[in-house]
Amino acid sequence: MAIKTIAVLDESELKDGQMKEVSFDEGKVLLSRLGDKIHATSAFCTHYGAPLSKGVLTSDGRVVCPWHGACFNVCTGDIEDAPAPMALHSFQTLVKDGKIHVTANTSNTLKANMSRQPKLLASSFTNTGNGVVIIGGGSGTFHAVESLREHGYQEPITILSKETYTPIDRTKLSKALITDPAKIEWRSAADLKIKYGTNIRLGVEVTSVDLEKKTVILDGGKDSVPYDKLILASGGTPRRLPIEGAQLENVYTFRGIDDAKKVDAGKSAQEGKKVVVIGSSFISMELVVAISSRKLASIDVIGMEQVPFETVLGKEVGAGIQKFHESKGVKFHLSSKVDKIVASEDDPKVAAGVVVNGTTIPCDFVIMGVGVAPATEFLKGSSIEIEKDGGIRVDQHLRVKTGKDTQNVFAIGDIAIYPQVDGSETRIEHWNVAGNHGRAVGCNIAGKEQPFVKVPVFWSAQGQQLRYCGLGAKFEEVIVKGDPGELKFVAYYVKGGKIVAVSSMQNDPVVSKASELLRLGLMPSPEEVRAGKDLLSIDISSAGTKAEVSS
């Protein structure tokens, strides 16, 4: 394909603070105008291919994907926020004779080639020192490796993971039951080794850490790995309820590829089977969506809340999503807890029923989706304090706050209790948070320190795509606009007289806009929202807002 210069749009048609997707030969280009400067990049998000023109532009040069919170710099195409795994192409622009001209390699404007390798300031690597050792193989690890090299870190990087595959897009496990890691890995092992200079050790278990000797011990002392900097990114371990029958063979928890394979178990083999799902929050309900199209005899969901997602999304939103699932034949047993799981009379190793409120629900298999515990057991005795919930406290730069070394040890993702923009300290089990933690810690270790101030973002497939951003835990009020029963709404979560979180269905890019308003401290008041204030009407894109946005 050739490099071409094409007039793509009249200059008058692109206003300050606007984005437009325009045709370029057989491809597409995203135009963004910030004051008198016009930028051109790839038109689609490198995460799942969302049209970026439907997202949010800010006057400090960020474009936020309308779907999942990935963010890019429109001036350079570089990654700003996870979950973007790759950068955008950036093209030259010129205004001539009232037309916006773009110069680009035509192949780079095709959706199939929408992404480019991030610019790695560290393109050559040294063997000097022990470098960075990362414990864990998830989203935080992947983004930490990428960020380290993007920001010029040249020393060795070693990944220690008990999983047998390189970091994967874990969200596709519960949402789509994809069981082949090669289909969802972020980078192949070869890419991580060659392009990123990473030493990958898979299928190993970290059993302890010696902070004084700066050493990670593997497999009970059979091996050890020295480090200069240590990133704890061990993630979570699925919980099992402490009840009779929880360890029976066909009672499954859910976290990795092996769990997905057990739950999947072959579509045809599941026809006519009865499944009981314990838990009515995100992992459980995403699995319900994934298996509900199969010819199962029944799906029963047991939850302690009055409606699914009640503590996160509120009763009205939860009831709307429950209505959708019931329309698909799912039966709910709510405000309930499991008494025990009973074994089959024919095979005492296999569950045959789940007892709830004295009644036995027959089953062929059970999915126990009751949350995860931080995987921090290996840190006992290390001098790092482990909180009651299993988490570890870190500072604004994600360094551990306790132990014999609070300068060279970092904790990210599910295990990190970190400072929030509202002044609290919280541990958040969002996949996006782990990714952005990884990006931040890579930047900090590479010597470009900055505090972590990202707004949490997550999404879930529940009949329609649910989007959520913010810190809504223990909200005091929910303002709902629209109809959750039709899976079309925006919900605003209020605490302390402020809107602290927003969720939506079929209202993109409201949540992307809300995440930026929360980041900038520009979220309108509950009173303004009740009176009809539309988040999408708030200008954070034009040149006149730059001082406010950049402050």
Coordinates of C-alpha atoms in Angstrom, one line a residue:
M1 CA 0.0 0.0 0.0
A2 CA 1.2 3.5 -0.8
I3 CA 1.6 6.7 1.2
K4 CA -1.0 9.2 0.0
T5 CA -2.1 12.8 0.8
I6 CA -5.9 13.2 0.6
A7 CA -8.2 16.1 1.3
V8 CA -10.6 14.5 3.7
L9 CA -12.9 17.3 5.0
D10 CA -13.6 21.0 4.7
E11 CA -11.9 22.8 7.6
S12 CA -15.1 24.6 8.4
E13 CA -16.8 21.2 9.2
L14 CA -14.5 20.4 12.2
K15 CA -15.1 22.8 15.1
D16 CA -12.8 23.3 18.1
G17 CA -13.2 20.3 20.5
Q18 CA -14.8 18.1 17.8
M19 CA -13.9 14.7 16.5
K20 CA -14.9 13.2 13.2
E21 CA -14.3 9.9 11.5
V22 CA -13.6 10.5 7.8
S23 CA -12.9 8.2 4.9
F24 CA -9.3 7.8 3.6
D25 CA -9.1 5.8 0.4
E26 CA -10.4 2.4 1.6
G27 CA -9.9 3.2 5.2
K28 CA -10.9 5.5 8.0
V29 CA -9.1 8.3 10.0
L30 CA -10.1 10.1 13.2
L31 CA -9.8 13.9 13.0
S32 CA -9.6 15.8 16.3
R33 CA -9.4 19.6 16.7
L34 CA -7.9 21.2 19.7
G35 CA -8.0 25.0 19.2
D36 CA -6.3 25.7 15.9
K37 CA -4.5 22.4 15.8
I38 CA -5.9 19.4 13.9
H39 CA -4.7 15.9 14.6
A40 CA -5.3 12.6 12.8
T41 CA -5.0 9.1 14.2
S42 CA -6.4 5.6 13.6
A43 CA -10.2 5.7 13.9
F44 CA -10.7 2.7 16.2
C45 CA -9.8 1.7 19.7
T46 CA -7.0 -0.9 19.8
H47 CA -8.8 -2.8 22.6
Y48 CA -12.0 -4.1 21.0
G49 CA -12.3 -1.8 17.9
A50 CA -14.8 0.8 19.1
P51 CA -15.2 3.8 16.9
L52 CA -13.3 6.5 18.8
S53 CA -15.3 9.3 17.2
K54 CA -18.2 8.1 19.4
G55 CA -16.0 8.6 22.5
V56 CA -14.9 11.7 24.5
L57 CA -12.2 14.2 23.6
T58 CA -10.7 16.5 26.3
S59 CA -8.8 19.7 25.7
D60 CA -5.6 18.2 27.2
G61 CA -5.4 15.9 24.3
R62 CA -7.1 12.7 25.5
V63 CA -9.6 10.6 23.5
V64 CA -11.5 8.1 25.7
C65 CA -13.0 5.0 24.1
P66 CA -16.8 5.0 24.4
W67 CA -16.9 1.4 25.5
H68 CA -14.2 0.4 28.1
G69 CA -12.2 3.4 29.2
A70 CA -9.1 2.9 27.1
C71 CA -7.5 6.3 26.4
F72 CA -5.0 7.6 23.9
N73 CA -3.2 10.9 23.2
V74 CA -4.6 12.4 20.0
C75 CA -1.4 14.3 19.3
T76 CA 0.8 11.2 19.2
G77 CA -1.5 8.2 19.2
D78 CA 0.3 6.9 22.4
I79 CA -1.5 4.9 25.1
E80 CA -2.7 6.9 28.1
D81 CA -4.9 4.4 29.9
A82 CA -5.5 0.6 30.0
P83 CA -7.0 -1.6 28.6
A84 CA -5.5 -0.4 25.4
P85 CA -2.9 -3.0 24.5
M86 CA -1.5 -1.1 21.5
A87 CA -1.1 2.5 20.4
L88 CA -2.8 4.3 17.5
H89 CA -1.2 5.3 14.2
S90 CA -0.7 9.1 14.0
F91 CA -0.8 10.8 10.7
Q92 CA 0.3 14.2 9.4
T93 CA -2.3 16.9 8.7
L94 CA -2.2 20.1 6.7
V95 CA -4.9 22.7 6.0
K96 CA -4.7 24.0 2.4
D97 CA -7.3 25.9 0.4
G98 CA -9.9 25.4 3.1
K99 CA -9.5 21.6 3.2
I100 CA -8.0 19.3 5.8
H101 CA -5.4 17.1 4.1
V102 CA -4.1 13.9 5.7
T103 CA -0.9 12.1 4.7
A104 CA -0.9 8.4 5.6
N105 CA 0.2 5.0 4.6
T106 CA -3.2 3.7 3.3
S107 CA -2.7 0.3 4.9
N108 CA -2.5 2.0 8.4
T109 CA -6.0 3.5 7.9
L110 CA -7.7 0.1 7.5
K111 CA -9.4 -1.3 10.6
A112 CA -7.4 -4.5 10.3
N113 CA -4.3 -2.4 10.9
M114 CA -5.8 0.0 13.4
S115 CA -3.0 -0.3 15.9
R116 CA 0.8 0.0 16.1
Q117 CA 3.4 -1.2 18.5
P118 CA 3.9 1.3 21.3
K119 CA 7.0 3.4 21.1
L120 CA 9.5 1.7 23.3
L121 CA 12.1 4.1 24.5
A122 CA 14.0 1.0 25.7
S123 CA 14.6 -0.8 22.4
S124 CA 17.8 -2.4 23.6
F125 CA 18.2 -4.2 26.9
T126 CA 21.0 -4.8 29.3
N127 CA 21.9 -7.8 31.5
T128 CA 23.2 -5.5 34.2
G129 CA 21.7 -6.1 37.7
N130 CA 18.7 -8.2 38.7
G131 CA 16.2 -5.7 37.3
V132 CA 12.5 -5.9 38.0
V133 CA 10.8 -9.2 39.1
I134 CA 7.0 -9.3 38.7
I135 CA 5.0 -11.9 40.7
G136 CA 1.8 -12.7 38.7
G137 CA 0.7 -13.1 35.1
G138 CA -2.4 -11.0 34.7
S139 CA -3.4 -7.6 33.4
G140 CA -1.2 -5.7 35.8
T141 CA 1.9 -7.6 34.8
F142 CA 1.3 -7.1 31.0
H143 CA 0.8 -3.4 31.3
A144 CA 3.7 -3.0 33.7
V145 CA 6.1 -4.7 31.2
E146 CA 4.8 -2.5 28.4
S147 CA 5.0 0.7 30.5
L148 CA 8.5 -0.1 31.7
R149 CA 9.8 -0.4 28.2
E150 CA 7.7 2.6 26.9
H151 CA 9.3 4.8 29.6
G152 CA 12.9 3.7 28.9
Y153 CA 13.6 1.0 31.5
Q154 CA 16.5 -1.1 30.0
E155 CA 17.3 -3.5 32.8
P156 CA 16.1 -7.1 33.0
I157 CA 12.4 -7.9 33.6
T158 CA 11.4 -11.3 34.9
I159 CA 7.8 -12.6 35.1
L160 CA 7.0 -15.4 37.6
S161 CA 3.5 -16.8 37.0
K162 CA 1.9 -20.0 38.3
E163 CA -0.3 -19.9 35.2
T164 CA 1.0 -21.8 32.1
Y165 CA 0.3 -19.1 29.6
T166 CA 1.3 -15.5 29.1
P167 CA -1.0 -12.7 30.3
I168 CA -4.5 -13.0 28.7
D169 CA -7.6 -10.9 28.3
R170 CA -9.2 -12.4 31.4
T171 CA -12.5 -10.6 30.8
K172 CA -13.2 -12.9 27.9
L173 CA -13.2 -15.9 30.2
S174 CA -16.4 -15.1 32.1
K175 CA -18.0 -13.1 29.3
A176 CA -17.4 -15.6 26.4
L177 CA -15.9 -18.8 28.0
I178 CA -13.0 -18.7 25.6
T179 CA -10.8 -21.6 26.7
D180 CA -7.8 -21.4 24.3
P181 CA -5.2 -19.0 25.8
A182 CA -3.6 -18.4 22.4
K183 CA -6.8 -16.7 21.3
I184 CA -6.8 -14.1 24.1
E185 CA -3.1 -13.6 25.0
W186 CA -2.0 -10.0 24.9
R187 CA 1.5 -10.8 23.6
S188 CA 3.0 -14.1 22.6
A189 CA 5.8 -15.5 24.6
A190 CA 8.1 -14.8 21.7
D191 CA 7.1 -11.1 21.5
L192 CA 7.5 -10.7 25.3
K193 CA 11.0 -12.2 25.1
I194 CA 12.2 -10.5 21.9
K195 CA 10.5 -7.2 21.6
Y196 CA 10.3 -6.5 25.4
G197 CA 13.4 -8.4 26.6
T198 CA 11.4 -10.3 29.2
N199 CA 12.3 -13.5 30.9
I200 CA 9.1 -15.5 31.4
R201 CA 8.9 -18.3 33.9
L202 CA 5.5 -20.0 33.7
G203 CA 4.0 -22.7 35.9
V204 CA 6.1 -21.7 38.9
E205 CA 4.7 -20.9 42.4
V206 CA 6.2 -18.2 44.6
T207 CA 6.1 -19.4 48.2
S208 CA 7.9 -16.6 50.0
V209 CA 9.8 -13.3 49.6
D210 CA 13.0 -12.3 51.5
L211 CA 13.0 -8.5 51.5
E212 CA 16.4 -8.2 53.2
K213 CA 18.1 -10.4 50.6
K214 CA 15.9 -9.1 47.8
T215 CA 15.0 -12.6 46.7
V216 CA 11.9 -14.4 45.6
I217 CA 11.7 -18.0 46.7
L218 CA 10.0 -20.6 44.4
D219 CA 8.4 -23.9 45.1
G220 CA 9.2 -24.1 48.8
G221 CA 12.9 -23.2 48.4
K222 CA 13.8 -25.3 45.3
D223 CA 14.8 -22.2 43.5
S224 CA 15.1 -18.4 44.0
V225 CA 15.2 -15.3 41.9
P226 CA 17.0 -12.1 43.0
Y227 CA 15.6 -8.6 42.2
D228 CA 16.4 -4.9 42.4
K229 CA 12.7 -3.9 42.2
L230 CA 9.8 -6.2 43.0
I231 CA 6.2 -5.8 41.7
L232 CA 3.6 -7.9 43.6
A233 CA 0.8 -8.6 41.1
S234 CA -0.5 -11.9 42.3
G235 CA -4.2 -11.2 41.8
G236 CA -6.9 -13.1 43.6
T237 CA -7.9 -16.6 44.5
P238 CA -11.6 -17.6 44.1
R239 CA -13.4 -18.0 47.4
R240 CA -15.3 -21.1 48.3
L241 CA -18.1 -20.9 50.9
P242 CA -17.2 -22.7 54.1
I243 CA -20.2 -25.1 53.8
E244 CA -20.7 -28.8 53.5
G245 CA -20.1 -30.1 49.9
A246 CA -18.1 -27.1 48.7
Q247 CA -15.3 -29.3 47.6
L248 CA -17.3 -31.8 45.5
E249 CA -15.9 -32.5 42.1
N250 CA -18.6 -30.6 40.1
V251 CA -18.6 -27.5 42.2
Y252 CA -16.6 -25.0 40.2
T253 CA -15.0 -21.7 41.1
F254 CA -13.9 -19.3 38.3
R255 CA -10.7 -17.5 37.6
G256 CA -8.5 -18.9 34.9
I257 CA -8.4 -21.0 31.7
D258 CA -8.8 -24.3 33.6
D259 CA -11.9 -23.0 35.4
A260 CA -13.4 -21.9 32.1
K261 CA -12.8 -25.4 30.6
K262 CA -14.6 -27.0 33.5
V263 CA -17.6 -24.7 33.3
D264 CA -17.6 -24.9 29.5
A265 CA -17.4 -28.8 29.5
G266 CA -18.5 -29.0 25.9
K267 CA -21.8 -27.3 24.8
S268 CA -23.4 -30.6 23.6
A269 CA -22.5 -32.3 26.9
Q270 CA -24.4 -29.6 28.8
E271 CA -27.7 -30.1 27.0
G272 CA -30.5 -30.9 29.4
K273 CA -28.3 -30.3 32.4
K274 CA -29.3 -28.3 35.5
V275 CA -26.9 -25.7 36.8
V276 CA -27.0 -23.8 40.1
V277 CA -25.1 -20.6 40.3
I278 CA -24.2 -19.3 43.8
G279 CA -23.7 -15.6 43.9
S280 CA -25.6 -12.8 42.1
S281 CA -22.8 -10.3 41.2
F282 CA -20.6 -9.8 38.2
I283 CA -18.7 -13.0 37.6
S284 CA -21.7 -15.2 38.4
M285 CA -24.1 -13.2 36.2
E286 CA -21.6 -12.9 33.3
L287 CA -21.3 -16.7 33.4
V288 CA -25.1 -17.0 33.4
V289 CA -25.2 -14.9 30.2
A290 CA -22.5 -17.0 28.7
I291 CA -24.3 -20.3 29.3
S292 CA -27.9 -19.2 29.0
S293 CA -28.0 -19.7 25.2
R294 CA -27.2 -23.4 25.7
K295 CA -29.9 -26.0 25.9
L296 CA -29.7 -26.3 29.7
A297 CA -32.7 -27.7 31.6
S298 CA -32.5 -25.0 34.2
I299 CA -30.4 -22.2 35.6
D300 CA -31.0 -21.3 39.3
V301 CA -29.2 -18.3 40.8
I302 CA -28.8 -18.0 44.6
G303 CA -28.0 -14.5 46.0
M304 CA -27.9 -12.9 49.4
E305 CA -29.1 -9.5 48.1
Q306 CA -32.7 -8.6 47.4
V307 CA -31.9 -8.2 43.7
P308 CA -28.7 -9.0 41.7
F309 CA -25.9 -6.3 41.9
E310 CA -27.8 -4.5 44.7
T311 CA -24.8 -3.3 46.6
V312 CA -23.0 -2.1 43.5
L313 CA -25.8 -0.8 41.2
G314 CA -28.7 -0.3 43.5
K315 CA -32.1 -2.0 43.7
E316 CA -33.8 -0.3 40.7
V317 CA -30.9 -1.1 38.3
G318 CA -30.5 -4.6 39.8
A319 CA -34.2 -5.3 39.4
G320 CA -34.1 -4.2 35.7
I321 CA -31.2 -6.6 35.0
Q322 CA -33.0 -9.4 36.9
K323 CA -36.1 -8.9 34.7
F324 CA -33.9 -9.5 31.6
H325 CA -32.4 -12.7 33.0
E326 CA -35.9 -14.0 34.1
S327 CA -37.1 -13.4 30.5
K328 CA -34.4 -15.9 29.5
G329 CA -35.7 -18.5 31.9
V330 CA -33.3 -17.9 34.8
K331 CA -34.8 -18.5 38.2
F332 CA -33.6 -16.5 41.2
H333 CA -33.5 -17.4 44.9
L334 CA -32.7 -14.1 46.5
S335 CA -32.3 -12.8 50.1
S336 CA -31.1 -16.3 50.6
K337 CA -27.9 -18.2 51.6
V338 CA -26.8 -21.7 50.9
D339 CA -27.2 -24.2 53.7
K340 CA -25.1 -27.0 52.1
I341 CA -24.4 -28.8 48.9
V342 CA -25.5 -32.4 48.9
A343 CA -23.7 -35.3 47.2
S344 CA -25.3 -37.8 44.8
E345 CA -26.5 -41.1 46.3
D346 CA -24.9 -42.8 43.3
D347 CA -21.6 -41.0 43.5
P348 CA -20.6 -39.3 46.8
K349 CA -17.9 -37.3 45.1
V350 CA -20.4 -35.4 42.9
A351 CA -23.0 -32.7 43.9
A352 CA -26.6 -33.5 43.1
G353 CA -28.3 -30.6 44.9
V354 CA -28.0 -27.3 46.7
V355 CA -30.0 -26.7 49.8
V356 CA -31.4 -23.2 50.2
N357 CA -33.8 -22.2 53.0
G358 CA -34.4 -25.9 53.7
T359 CA -35.3 -26.7 50.0
T360 CA -33.0 -28.7 47.8
I361 CA -32.5 -27.4 44.2
P362 CA -31.4 -30.3 42.0
C363 CA -28.3 -29.8 39.9
D364 CA -25.8 -31.5 37.6
F365 CA -23.1 -28.9 38.4
V366 CA -22.6 -25.8 40.5
I367 CA -20.8 -22.6 39.8
M368 CA -19.6 -20.8 43.0
G369 CA -19.1 -17.1 42.1
V370 CA -18.7 -15.6 45.5
G371 CA -15.7 -13.3 45.0
V372 CA -11.9 -13.6 45.3
A373 CA -9.4 -13.3 48.2
P374 CA -6.2 -11.4 47.6
A375 CA -3.4 -14.0 46.8
T376 CA -1.0 -12.8 49.5
E377 CA -0.5 -16.0 51.6
F378 CA 3.1 -16.2 50.3
L379 CA 3.9 -12.8 52.0
K380 CA 3.3 -14.1 55.5
G381 CA 6.6 -13.8 57.4
S382 CA 8.0 -11.2 54.9
S383 CA 7.4 -8.3 57.3
I384 CA 4.8 -6.8 54.9
E385 CA 1.6 -6.3 56.9
I386 CA -1.4 -8.1 55.4
E387 CA -4.8 -6.6 56.2
K388 CA -7.8 -8.6 57.4
D389 CA -9.2 -8.8 53.9
G390 CA -5.8 -10.1 52.6
G391 CA -4.9 -6.8 51.0
I392 CA -1.6 -4.8 51.2
R393 CA -1.5 -1.0 51.8
V394 CA 0.4 1.0 49.3
D395 CA 1.2 4.7 48.9
Q396 CA 0.1 7.0 46.0
H397 CA 3.0 5.7 44.0
L398 CA 2.0 2.1 44.7
R399 CA 4.9 1.3 47.0
V400 CA 4.2 -1.0 49.9
K401 CA 3.8 1.0 53.1
T402 CA 5.0 -1.7 55.5
G403 CA 7.8 -4.1 55.8
K404 CA 11.6 -3.9 55.7
D405 CA 11.7 -2.3 52.3
T406 CA 9.2 0.4 51.4
Q407 CA 11.2 1.8 48.5
N408 CA 11.8 -1.1 46.1
V409 CA 8.6 -3.2 46.5
F410 CA 5.3 -2.3 44.8
A411 CA 1.8 -3.9 44.9
I412 CA -0.8 -3.6 42.2
G413 CA -4.2 -4.9 41.2
D414 CA -6.5 -7.0 43.4
I415 CA -4.1 -7.1 46.4
A416 CA -3.4 -3.3 46.6
I417 CA -5.2 -1.1 49.1
Y418 CA -4.4 2.3 47.5
P419 CA -5.3 6.0 48.0
Q420 CA -8.4 7.2 46.1
V421 CA -9.2 10.5 44.6
D422 CA -11.8 11.1 47.3
G423 CA -9.2 10.7 50.1
S424 CA -10.1 7.1 51.1
E425 CA -8.1 4.0 50.8
T426 CA -9.7 1.1 49.0
R427 CA -8.9 -2.2 47.3
I428 CA -10.6 -2.5 44.0
E429 CA -10.9 -5.8 42.0
H430 CA -11.4 -4.3 38.6
W431 CA -9.4 -5.6 35.7
N432 CA -8.9 -2.0 34.4
V433 CA -7.6 -0.9 37.7
A434 CA -4.9 -3.7 37.6
G435 CA -3.9 -2.6 34.1
N436 CA -3.6 1.1 35.0
H437 CA -1.7 0.2 38.2
G438 CA 0.7 -1.7 35.9
R439 CA 1.1 1.3 33.6
A440 CA 1.7 3.6 36.6
V441 CA 4.2 1.4 38.4
G442 CA 6.2 0.9 35.2
C443 CA 6.4 4.7 34.8
N444 CA 7.4 5.1 38.4
I445 CA 10.2 2.5 38.3
A446 CA 11.5 3.9 35.0
G447 CA 12.1 7.2 36.9
K448 CA 9.1 9.3 35.8
E449 CA 7.2 9.2 39.1
Q450 CA 3.6 10.3 39.2
P451 CA 0.9 9.6 41.7
F452 CA -1.9 7.2 40.7
V453 CA -5.1 9.1 40.3
K454 CA -7.1 7.1 37.7
V455 CA -10.9 6.8 38.1
P456 CA -11.9 3.1 38.2
V457 CA -13.9 1.8 35.1
F458 CA -15.5 -1.5 34.5
W459 CA -18.0 -3.1 32.2
S460 CA -20.2 -6.2 32.1
A461 CA -22.4 -8.0 29.5
Q462 CA -25.9 -8.3 30.9
G463 CA -28.3 -8.4 28.0
Q464 CA -26.8 -5.0 27.0
Q465 CA -23.4 -3.7 27.8
L466 CA -23.3 -2.2 31.3
R467 CA -20.7 0.6 31.8
Y468 CA -19.6 1.9 35.2
C469 CA -17.1 4.4 36.5
G470 CA -16.2 5.9 39.9
L471 CA -16.2 4.9 43.6
G472 CA -19.8 4.2 44.4
A473 CA -19.3 1.8 47.4
K474 CA -21.8 2.5 50.2
F475 CA -23.7 5.0 48.1
E476 CA -26.5 6.8 49.9
E477 CA -28.8 7.5 46.9
V478 CA -29.2 6.5 43.3
I479 CA -30.6 9.0 40.7
V480 CA -31.9 6.9 37.7
K481 CA -32.7 8.5 34.4
G482 CA -34.4 6.1 31.9
D483 CA -35.7 2.6 32.4
P484 CA -33.5 -0.2 33.8
G485 CA -36.3 -2.6 32.9
E486 CA -35.6 -1.9 29.3
L487 CA -31.9 -2.0 29.9
K488 CA -31.6 1.7 28.8
F489 CA -30.7 4.1 31.6
V490 CA -28.1 6.3 33.3
A491 CA -27.7 5.9 37.1
Y492 CA -25.9 8.4 39.3
Y493 CA -24.6 7.3 42.7
V494 CA -24.6 9.9 45.4
K495 CA -22.6 10.0 48.6
G496 CA -21.8 12.9 50.9
G497 CA -23.9 15.2 48.6
K498 CA -21.8 14.4 45.5
I499 CA -22.1 12.2 42.5
V500 CA -19.3 9.6 43.0
A501 CA -20.1 7.1 40.3
V502 CA -22.2 6.6 37.2
S503 CA -23.5 3.5 35.4
S504 CA -25.3 3.2 32.1
M505 CA -26.8 0.9 29.5
Q506 CA -27.4 2.0 25.9
N507 CA -26.2 5.5 26.6
D508 CA -22.6 5.6 25.4
P509 CA -20.5 7.6 25.9
V510 CA -22.0 8.9 29.1
V511 CA -19.8 6.8 31.4
S512 CA -16.7 7.7 29.4
K513 CA -17.6 11.3 29.9
A514 CA -18.4 10.8 33.5
S515 CA -15.0 9.2 34.1
E516 CA -13.3 12.3 32.8
L517 CA -15.6 14.7 34.7
L518 CA -14.7 12.7 37.9
R519 CA -11.0 12.8 37.1
L520 CA -11.2 16.6 36.6
G521 CA -13.4 17.4 39.5
L522 CA -16.1 18.8 37.2
M523 CA -19.0 16.4 37.9
P524 CA -22.2 18.3 38.3
S525 CA -24.1 18.2 41.6
P526 CA -27.0 15.8 42.3
E527 CA -29.4 18.8 42.2
E528 CA -28.2 19.7 38.7
V529 CA -28.6 16.1 37.4
R530 CA -32.1 15.9 39.0
A531 CA -33.0 19.1 37.1
G532 CA -32.0 17.6 33.8
K533 CA -28.2 18.4 33.4
D534 CA -26.8 16.3 30.6
L535 CA -23.2 15.2 31.1
L536 CA -22.6 15.1 27.4
S537 CA -23.4 18.9 27.2
I538 CA -20.5 19.8 29.5
D539 CA -17.7 21.3 27.5
I540 CA -14.2 19.8 28.4
S541 CA -13.1 19.6 24.8
S542 CA -12.7 23.1 23.4
A543 CA -9.6 25.3 23.7
G544 CA -11.4 27.6 26.2
T545 CA -11.5 24.8 28.8
K546 CA -7.8 23.8 28.7
A547 CA -6.9 25.8 31.8
E548 CA -9.7 24.1 33.7
V549 CA -8.9 20.6 32.3
S550 CA -5.2 20.8 32.7
S551 CA -5.1 22.2 36.2

